[in-house]
Tab-separated table of C-alpha atoms and ligand atoms in Angstrom:
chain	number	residue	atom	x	y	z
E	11	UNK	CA	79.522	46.579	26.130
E	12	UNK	CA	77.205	46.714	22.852
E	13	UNK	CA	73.614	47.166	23.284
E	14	UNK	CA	72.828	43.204	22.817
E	15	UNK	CA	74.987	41.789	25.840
E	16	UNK	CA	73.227	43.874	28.484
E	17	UNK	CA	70.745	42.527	30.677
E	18	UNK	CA	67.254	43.107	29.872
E	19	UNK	CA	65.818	44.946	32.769
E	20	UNK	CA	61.811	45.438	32.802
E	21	UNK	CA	60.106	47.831	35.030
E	22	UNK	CA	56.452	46.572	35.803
E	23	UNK	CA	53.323	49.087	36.647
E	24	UNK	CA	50.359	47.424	37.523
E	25	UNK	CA	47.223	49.567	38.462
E	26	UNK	CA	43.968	48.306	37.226
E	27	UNK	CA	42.250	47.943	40.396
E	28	UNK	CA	43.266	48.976	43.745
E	29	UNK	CA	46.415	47.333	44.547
E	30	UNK	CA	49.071	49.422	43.088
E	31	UNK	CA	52.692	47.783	42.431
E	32	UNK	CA	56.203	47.652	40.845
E	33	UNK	CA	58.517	45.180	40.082
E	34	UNK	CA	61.939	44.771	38.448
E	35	UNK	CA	62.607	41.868	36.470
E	36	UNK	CA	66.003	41.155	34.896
E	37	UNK	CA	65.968	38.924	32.148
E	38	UNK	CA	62.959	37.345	32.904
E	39	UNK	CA	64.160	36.481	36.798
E	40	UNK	CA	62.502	38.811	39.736
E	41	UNK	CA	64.195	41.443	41.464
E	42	UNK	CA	61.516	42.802	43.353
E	43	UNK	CA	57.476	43.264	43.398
E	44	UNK	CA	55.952	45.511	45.885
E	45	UNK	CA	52.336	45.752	46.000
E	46	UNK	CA	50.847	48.178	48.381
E	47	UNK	CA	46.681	47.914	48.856
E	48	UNK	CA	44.597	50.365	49.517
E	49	UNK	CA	42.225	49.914	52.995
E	50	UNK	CA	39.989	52.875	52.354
E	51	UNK	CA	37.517	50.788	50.592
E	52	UNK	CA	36.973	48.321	53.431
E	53	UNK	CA	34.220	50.224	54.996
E	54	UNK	CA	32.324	50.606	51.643
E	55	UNK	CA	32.016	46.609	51.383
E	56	UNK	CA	33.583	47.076	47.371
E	57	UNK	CA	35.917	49.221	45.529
E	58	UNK	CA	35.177	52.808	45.027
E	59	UNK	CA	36.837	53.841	41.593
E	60	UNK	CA	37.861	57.506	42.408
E	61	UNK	CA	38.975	56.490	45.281
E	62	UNK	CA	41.067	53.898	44.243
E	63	UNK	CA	42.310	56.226	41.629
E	64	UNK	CA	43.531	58.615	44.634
E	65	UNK	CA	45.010	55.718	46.271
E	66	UNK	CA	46.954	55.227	43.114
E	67	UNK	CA	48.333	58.994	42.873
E	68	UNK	CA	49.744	58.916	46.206
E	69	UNK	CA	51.358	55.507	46.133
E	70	UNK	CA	52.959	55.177	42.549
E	71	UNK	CA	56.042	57.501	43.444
E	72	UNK	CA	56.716	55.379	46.399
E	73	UNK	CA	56.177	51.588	45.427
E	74	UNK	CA	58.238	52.431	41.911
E	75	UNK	CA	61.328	54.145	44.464
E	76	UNK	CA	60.705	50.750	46.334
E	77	UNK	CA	60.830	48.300	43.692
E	78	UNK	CA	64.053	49.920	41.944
E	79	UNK	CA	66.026	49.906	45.529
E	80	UNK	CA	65.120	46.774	46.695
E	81	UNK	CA	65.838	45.273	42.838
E	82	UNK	CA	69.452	46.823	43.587
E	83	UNK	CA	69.424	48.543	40.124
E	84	UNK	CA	69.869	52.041	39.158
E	85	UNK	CA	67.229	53.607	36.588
E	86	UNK	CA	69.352	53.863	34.309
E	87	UNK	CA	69.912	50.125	33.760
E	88	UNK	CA	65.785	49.809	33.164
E	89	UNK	CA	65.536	48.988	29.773
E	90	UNK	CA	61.819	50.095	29.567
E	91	UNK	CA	59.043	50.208	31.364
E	92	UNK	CA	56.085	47.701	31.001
E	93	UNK	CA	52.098	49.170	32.373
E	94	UNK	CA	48.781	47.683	32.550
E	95	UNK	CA	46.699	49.251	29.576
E	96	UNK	CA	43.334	47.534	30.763
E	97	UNK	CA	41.285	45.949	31.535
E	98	UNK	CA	40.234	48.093	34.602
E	99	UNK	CA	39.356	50.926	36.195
E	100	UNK	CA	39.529	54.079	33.899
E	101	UNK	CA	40.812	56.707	36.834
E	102	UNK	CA	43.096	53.773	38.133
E	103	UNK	CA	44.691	52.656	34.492
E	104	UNK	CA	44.982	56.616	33.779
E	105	UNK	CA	47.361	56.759	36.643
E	106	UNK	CA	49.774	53.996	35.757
E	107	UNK	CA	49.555	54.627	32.520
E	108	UNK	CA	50.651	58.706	32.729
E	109	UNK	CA	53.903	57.365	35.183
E	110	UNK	CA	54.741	55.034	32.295
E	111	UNK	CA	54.781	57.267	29.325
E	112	UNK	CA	56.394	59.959	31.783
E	113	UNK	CA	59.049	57.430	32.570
E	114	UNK	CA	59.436	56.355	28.870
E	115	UNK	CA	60.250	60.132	28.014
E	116	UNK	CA	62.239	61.214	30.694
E	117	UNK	CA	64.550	57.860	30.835
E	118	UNK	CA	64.016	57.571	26.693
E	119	UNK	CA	63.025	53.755	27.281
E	120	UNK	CA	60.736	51.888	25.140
E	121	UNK	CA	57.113	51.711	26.770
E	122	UNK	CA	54.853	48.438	26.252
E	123	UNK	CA	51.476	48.286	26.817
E	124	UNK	CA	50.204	44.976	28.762
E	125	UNK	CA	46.511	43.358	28.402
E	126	UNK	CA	46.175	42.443	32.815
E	127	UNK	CA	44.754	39.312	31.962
E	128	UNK	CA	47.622	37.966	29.683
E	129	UNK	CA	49.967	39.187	32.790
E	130	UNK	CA	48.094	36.805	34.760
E	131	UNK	CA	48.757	34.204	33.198
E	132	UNK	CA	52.285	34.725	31.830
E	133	UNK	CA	52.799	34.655	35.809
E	134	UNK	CA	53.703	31.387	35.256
E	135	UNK	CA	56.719	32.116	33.871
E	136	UNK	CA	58.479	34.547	36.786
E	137	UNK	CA	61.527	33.054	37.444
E	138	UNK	CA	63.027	33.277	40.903
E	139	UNK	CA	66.985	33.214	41.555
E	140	UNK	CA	68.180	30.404	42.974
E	141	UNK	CA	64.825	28.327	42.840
E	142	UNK	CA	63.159	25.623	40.534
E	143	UNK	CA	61.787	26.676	37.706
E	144	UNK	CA	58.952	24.816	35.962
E	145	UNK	CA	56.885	26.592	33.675
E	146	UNK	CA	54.054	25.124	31.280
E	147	UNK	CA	54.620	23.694	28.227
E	148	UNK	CA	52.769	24.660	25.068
E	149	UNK	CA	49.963	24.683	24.194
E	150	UNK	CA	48.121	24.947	28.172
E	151	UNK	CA	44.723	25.381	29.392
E	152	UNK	CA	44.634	28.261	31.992
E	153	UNK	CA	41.556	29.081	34.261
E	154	UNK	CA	42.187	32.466	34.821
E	155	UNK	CA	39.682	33.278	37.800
E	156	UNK	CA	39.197	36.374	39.766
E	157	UNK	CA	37.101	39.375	41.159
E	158	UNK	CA	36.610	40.626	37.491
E	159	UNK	CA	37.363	37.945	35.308
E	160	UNK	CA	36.385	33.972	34.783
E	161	UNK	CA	37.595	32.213	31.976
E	162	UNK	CA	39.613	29.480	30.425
E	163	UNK	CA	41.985	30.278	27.918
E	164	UNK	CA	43.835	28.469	25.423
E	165	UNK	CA	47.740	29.505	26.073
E	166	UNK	CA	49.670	28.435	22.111
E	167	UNK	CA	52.494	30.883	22.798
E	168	UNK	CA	53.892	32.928	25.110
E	169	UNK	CA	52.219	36.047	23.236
E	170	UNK	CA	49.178	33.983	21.560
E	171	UNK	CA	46.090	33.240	23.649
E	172	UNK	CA	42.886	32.326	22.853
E	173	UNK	CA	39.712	32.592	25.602
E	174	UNK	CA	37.847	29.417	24.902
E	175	UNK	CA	35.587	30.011	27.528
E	176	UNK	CA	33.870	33.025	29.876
E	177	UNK	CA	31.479	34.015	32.274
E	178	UNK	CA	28.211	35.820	30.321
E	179	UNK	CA	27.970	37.848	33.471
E	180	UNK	CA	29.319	38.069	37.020
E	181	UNK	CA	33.429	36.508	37.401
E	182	UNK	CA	33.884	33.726	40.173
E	183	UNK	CA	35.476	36.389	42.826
E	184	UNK	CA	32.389	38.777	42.208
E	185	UNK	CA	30.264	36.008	43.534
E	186	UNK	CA	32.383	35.175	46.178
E	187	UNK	CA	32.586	38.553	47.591
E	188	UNK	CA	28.798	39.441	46.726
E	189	UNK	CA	27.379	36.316	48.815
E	190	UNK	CA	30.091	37.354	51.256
E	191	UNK	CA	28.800	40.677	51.614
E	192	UNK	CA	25.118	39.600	52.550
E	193	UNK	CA	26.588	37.193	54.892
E	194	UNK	CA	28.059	40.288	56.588
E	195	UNK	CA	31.488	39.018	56.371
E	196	UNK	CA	34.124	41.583	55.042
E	197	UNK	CA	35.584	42.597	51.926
E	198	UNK	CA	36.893	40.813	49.800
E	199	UNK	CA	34.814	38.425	51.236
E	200	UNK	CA	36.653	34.934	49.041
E	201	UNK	CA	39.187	34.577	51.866
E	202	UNK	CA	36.775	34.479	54.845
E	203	UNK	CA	34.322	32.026	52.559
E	204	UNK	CA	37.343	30.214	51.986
E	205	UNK	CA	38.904	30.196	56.259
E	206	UNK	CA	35.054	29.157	57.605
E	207	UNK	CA	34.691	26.797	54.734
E	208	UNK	CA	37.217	24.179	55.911
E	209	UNK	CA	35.105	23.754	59.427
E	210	UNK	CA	31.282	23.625	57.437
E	211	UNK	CA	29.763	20.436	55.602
E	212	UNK	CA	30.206	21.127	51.889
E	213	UNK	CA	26.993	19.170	51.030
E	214	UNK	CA	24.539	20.908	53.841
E	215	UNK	CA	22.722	23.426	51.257
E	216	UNK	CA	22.261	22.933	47.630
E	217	UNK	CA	22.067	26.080	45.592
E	218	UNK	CA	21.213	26.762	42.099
E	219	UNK	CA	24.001	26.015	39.145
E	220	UNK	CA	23.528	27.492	35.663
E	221	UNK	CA	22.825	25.707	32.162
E	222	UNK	CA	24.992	27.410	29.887
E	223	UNK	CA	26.047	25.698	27.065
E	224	UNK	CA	29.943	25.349	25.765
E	225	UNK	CA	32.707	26.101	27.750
E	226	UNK	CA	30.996	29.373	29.235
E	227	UNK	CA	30.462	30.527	32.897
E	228	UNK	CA	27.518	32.373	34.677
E	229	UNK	CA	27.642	33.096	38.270
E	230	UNK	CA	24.708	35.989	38.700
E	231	UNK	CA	21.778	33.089	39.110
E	232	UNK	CA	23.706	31.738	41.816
E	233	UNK	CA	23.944	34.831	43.998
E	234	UNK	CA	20.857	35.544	43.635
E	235	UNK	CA	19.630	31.876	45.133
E	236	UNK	CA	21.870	32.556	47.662
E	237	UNK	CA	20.673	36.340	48.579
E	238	UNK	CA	16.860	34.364	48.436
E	239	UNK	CA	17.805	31.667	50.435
E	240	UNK	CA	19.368	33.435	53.239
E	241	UNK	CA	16.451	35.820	53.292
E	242	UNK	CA	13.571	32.883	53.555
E	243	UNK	CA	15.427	31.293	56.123
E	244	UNK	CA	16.029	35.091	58.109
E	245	UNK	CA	12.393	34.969	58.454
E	246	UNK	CA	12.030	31.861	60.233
E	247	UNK	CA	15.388	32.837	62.293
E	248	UNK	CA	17.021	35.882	62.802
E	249	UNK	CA	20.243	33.880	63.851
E	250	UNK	CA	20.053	31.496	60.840
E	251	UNK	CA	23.607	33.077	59.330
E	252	UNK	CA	25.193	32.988	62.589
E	253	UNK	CA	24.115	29.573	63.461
E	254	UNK	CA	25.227	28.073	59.873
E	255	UNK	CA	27.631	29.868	58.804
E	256	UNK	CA	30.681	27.428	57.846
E	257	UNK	CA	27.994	25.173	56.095
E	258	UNK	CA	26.971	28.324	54.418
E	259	UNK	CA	30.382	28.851	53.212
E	260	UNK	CA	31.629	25.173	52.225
E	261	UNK	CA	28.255	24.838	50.203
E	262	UNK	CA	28.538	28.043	48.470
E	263	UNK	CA	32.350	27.256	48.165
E	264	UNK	CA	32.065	23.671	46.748
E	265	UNK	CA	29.114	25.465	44.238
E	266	UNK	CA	31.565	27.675	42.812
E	267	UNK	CA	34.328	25.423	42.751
E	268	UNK	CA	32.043	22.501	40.996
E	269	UNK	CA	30.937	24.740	38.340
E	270	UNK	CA	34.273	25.939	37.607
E	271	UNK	CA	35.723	22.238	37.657
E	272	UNK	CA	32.840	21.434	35.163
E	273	UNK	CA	33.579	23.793	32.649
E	274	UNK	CA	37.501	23.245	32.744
E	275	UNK	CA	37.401	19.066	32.600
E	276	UNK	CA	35.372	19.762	29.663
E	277	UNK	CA	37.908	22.318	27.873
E	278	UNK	CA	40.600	19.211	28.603
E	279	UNK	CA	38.214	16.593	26.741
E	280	UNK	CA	37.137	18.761	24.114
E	281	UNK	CA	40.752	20.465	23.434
E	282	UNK	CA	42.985	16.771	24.299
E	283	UNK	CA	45.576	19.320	26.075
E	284	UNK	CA	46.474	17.928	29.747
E	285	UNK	CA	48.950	20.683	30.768
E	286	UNK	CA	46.624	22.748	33.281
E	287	UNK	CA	46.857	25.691	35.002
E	288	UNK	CA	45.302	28.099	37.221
E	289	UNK	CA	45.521	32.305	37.381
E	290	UNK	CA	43.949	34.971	39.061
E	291	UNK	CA	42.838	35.581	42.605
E	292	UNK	CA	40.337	33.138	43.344
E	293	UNK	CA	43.126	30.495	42.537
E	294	UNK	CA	44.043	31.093	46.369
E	295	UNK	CA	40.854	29.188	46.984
E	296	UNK	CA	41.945	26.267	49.487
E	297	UNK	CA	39.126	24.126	48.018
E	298	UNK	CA	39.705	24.604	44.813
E	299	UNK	CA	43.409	23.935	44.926
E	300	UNK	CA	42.458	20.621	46.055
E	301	UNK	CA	39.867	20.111	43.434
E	302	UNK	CA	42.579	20.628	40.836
E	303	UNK	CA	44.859	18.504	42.537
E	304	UNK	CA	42.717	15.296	42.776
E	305	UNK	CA	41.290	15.962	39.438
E	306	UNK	CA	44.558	16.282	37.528
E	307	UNK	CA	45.780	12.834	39.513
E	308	UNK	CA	42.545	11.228	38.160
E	309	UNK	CA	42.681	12.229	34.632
E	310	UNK	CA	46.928	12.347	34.282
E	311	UNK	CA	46.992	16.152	34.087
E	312	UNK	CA	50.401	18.327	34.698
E	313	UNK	CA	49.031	20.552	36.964
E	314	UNK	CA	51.039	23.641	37.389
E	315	UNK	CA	49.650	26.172	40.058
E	316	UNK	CA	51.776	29.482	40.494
E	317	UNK	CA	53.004	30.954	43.592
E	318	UNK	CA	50.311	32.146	45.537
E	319	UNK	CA	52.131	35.700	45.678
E	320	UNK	CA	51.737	36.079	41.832
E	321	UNK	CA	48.071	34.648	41.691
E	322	UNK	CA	46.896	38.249	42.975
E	323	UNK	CA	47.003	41.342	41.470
E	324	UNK	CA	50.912	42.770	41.191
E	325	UNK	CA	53.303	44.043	38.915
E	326	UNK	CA	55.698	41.301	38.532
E	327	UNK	CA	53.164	39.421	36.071
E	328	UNK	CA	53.257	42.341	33.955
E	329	UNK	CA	56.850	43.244	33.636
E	330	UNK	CA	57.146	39.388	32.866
E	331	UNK	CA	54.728	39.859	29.752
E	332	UNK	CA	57.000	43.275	29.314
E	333	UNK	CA	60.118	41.127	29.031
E	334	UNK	CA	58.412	38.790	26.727
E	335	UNK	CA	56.748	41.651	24.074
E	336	UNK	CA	60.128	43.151	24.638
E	337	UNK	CA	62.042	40.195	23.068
E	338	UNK	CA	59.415	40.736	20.522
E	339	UNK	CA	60.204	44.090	19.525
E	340	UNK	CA	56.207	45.273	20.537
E	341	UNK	CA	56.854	48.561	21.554
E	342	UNK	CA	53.762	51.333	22.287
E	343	UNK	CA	53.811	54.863	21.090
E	344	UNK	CA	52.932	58.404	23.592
E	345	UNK	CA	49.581	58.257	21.768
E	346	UNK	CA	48.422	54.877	23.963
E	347	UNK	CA	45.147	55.586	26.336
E	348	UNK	CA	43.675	52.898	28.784
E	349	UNK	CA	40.903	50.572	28.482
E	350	UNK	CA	38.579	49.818	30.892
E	351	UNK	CA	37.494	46.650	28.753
E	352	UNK	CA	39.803	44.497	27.008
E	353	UNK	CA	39.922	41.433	24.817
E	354	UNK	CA	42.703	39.220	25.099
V	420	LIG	O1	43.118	38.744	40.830
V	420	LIG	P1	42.633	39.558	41.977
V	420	LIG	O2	43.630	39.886	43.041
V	420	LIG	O3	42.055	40.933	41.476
V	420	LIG	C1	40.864	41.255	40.930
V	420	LIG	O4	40.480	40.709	39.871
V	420	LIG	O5	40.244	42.161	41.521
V	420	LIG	O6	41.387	38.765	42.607
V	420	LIG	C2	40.686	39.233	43.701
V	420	LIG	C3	39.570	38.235	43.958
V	420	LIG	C4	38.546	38.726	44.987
V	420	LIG	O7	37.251	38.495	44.459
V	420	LIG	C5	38.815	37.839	46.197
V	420	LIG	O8	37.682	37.596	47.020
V	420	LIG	C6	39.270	36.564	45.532
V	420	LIG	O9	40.094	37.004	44.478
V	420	LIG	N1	40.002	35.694	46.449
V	420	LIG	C7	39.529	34.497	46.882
V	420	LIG	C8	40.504	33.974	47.777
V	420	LIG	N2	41.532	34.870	47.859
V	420	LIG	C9	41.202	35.920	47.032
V	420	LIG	N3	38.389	33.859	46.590
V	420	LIG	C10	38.193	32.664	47.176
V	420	LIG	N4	39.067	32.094	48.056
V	420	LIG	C11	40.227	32.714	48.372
V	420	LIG	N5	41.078	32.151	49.221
């Protein structure tokens, strides 16, 4: 068989936070994607970065071994090996980044270099065997939200994306987690906001929203109203928290989720496109889902929203944008170093 008939086979590496993973995909259908977390930063209320970075030294051997077994494919059928370049941690990127360009030279594979937040939302194109498959069309609006990123990106191409729209300082997951945090609820703190949020009334408190003009976010005026708020009313009663604390949560919830809504029915008006979707971690958000759902029925949108497994952090979003810069011929030299900050 001549070099153009075999399958393309894409080993993934994502590391740019604390969830290390592989995944195998095989001409752009998924073959495997294991993602193993890292629980040593739950008593520290955040992510430490070295270590996550330690985290990712122990694990990468394992998850790759993983992700090749389970994909049923031998390593010599990989055709080359797609890594997160940035954005990120430094210490974290470093170590998925060495296990590429080891892998690259040792199995003489091309290596391509993935921006994180184009893998998130090229996630919207993993196909699965043997289930429906319905992708975007071009161009699409994505709000890419999670706990380092908020924006809303104009998708013209599979490899040509243009952020229309971003947060001047803290992402949507960041506040999330942050008012989370002084509520004394765990970390990441989105999921619990998110669980006590469906029993509390969204319209109880009314914190602070930013003016910002455009089709740009802000979320750091809005923690601090919240940190404020809960301390005034501390004062007054020790047990205010405990006493309000699914109103706490759907009001801070249905905040967020207006001022992301906002921002996003304007990039539809001002842009005219109508295909709309959602990346990104936050997108797990129970509330928002259904704001997007009721919004695109009001306003005729195609709404696609990806599996929830491929909204968070993992390595099957990048060896998708692998296979796609692959088919592209956009192939990375040894020389390539992480970034911890990245443009699209
Ligand atoms: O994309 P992601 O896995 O990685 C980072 O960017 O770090 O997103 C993680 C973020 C965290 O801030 C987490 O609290 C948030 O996604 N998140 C949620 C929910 N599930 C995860 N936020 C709100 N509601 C959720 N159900």
């Amino acid at each position: 068989m001549d070099n153009e008939e075999r399958p393309i086979v894409i080993l993934g590496i994502e590391s740019s936070c604390d969830d290390t993973s592989a995944a195998i995909i095989k001409d752009g259908v998924i073959l495997s994607n294991i993602v193993a977390g890292q629980k040593v930063h739950e008593e520290y209320g955040g992510v430490v970065p070295e270590l996550a970075s330690r985290a990712h030294q122990q694990n990468i051997i394992p998850v790759v071994d993983q992700a090749i077994k389970k994909a049923g494919v031998s390593q010599s059928e990989v055709s080359a090996i797609a890594f997160t370049r940035g954005p990120g941690l430094l210490g974290s990127l470093l170590v998925g980044t060495s296990f590429a360009k080891g892998f690259s030279l040792s199995a003489g594979v091309p290596l391509i270099e993935v921006n994180h937040l184009q893998g998130h939302v090229l996630a919207l194109f993993i196909q699965e065997n043997n289930e429906p498959f319905n992708p975007p069309s071009f161009p699409f609006l994505c709000l890419l939200v999670s706990g380092g990123n908020s924006q809303i990106i104009l998708v013209e191409d599979y490899l040509k994306m243009k952020v229309i729209g971003q947060t001047i300082d803290d992402a949507a997951g960041e506040a999330f987690d942050k008012c989370a945090k002084v509520m004394g609820l765990p970390y990441p703190g989105g999921p619990y906001i998110d669980k006590f949020a469906k029993e509390g009334d969204p319209l109880k408190f009314e914190f602070s929203r930013p003016r910002i003009p455009g089709l740009d976010y802000s979320f750091s005026g809005l923690k601090t109203n919240f940190l404020y708020f809960l301390r005034d009313n501390l004062k007054e009663n020790p047990q205010f928290i405990e006493e309000n604390k699914t109103d706490l949560c759907a009001s801070l919830q249905h905040t967020i989720n207006d001022i992301l809504m906002s921002k996003l029915k304007r990039a539809v008006k001002e842009t005219g496109i109508k295909e709309v979707t959602i990346a990104g971690g936050v997108s797990a958000n129970s509330g928002l889902r259904g704001r997007l759902q009721d919004d695109a029925k009001k306003y005729s949108w195609n709404l696609i929203i990806p599996k929830f497994e491929y909204t968070m952090d993992n390595a099957a979003m990048i060896a998708i944008t692998g296979y796609y810069k692959y088919l592209n011929k956009e192939f990375t030299g040894q020389d390539v170093v992480p970034f911890a900050r990245t443009q699209l």
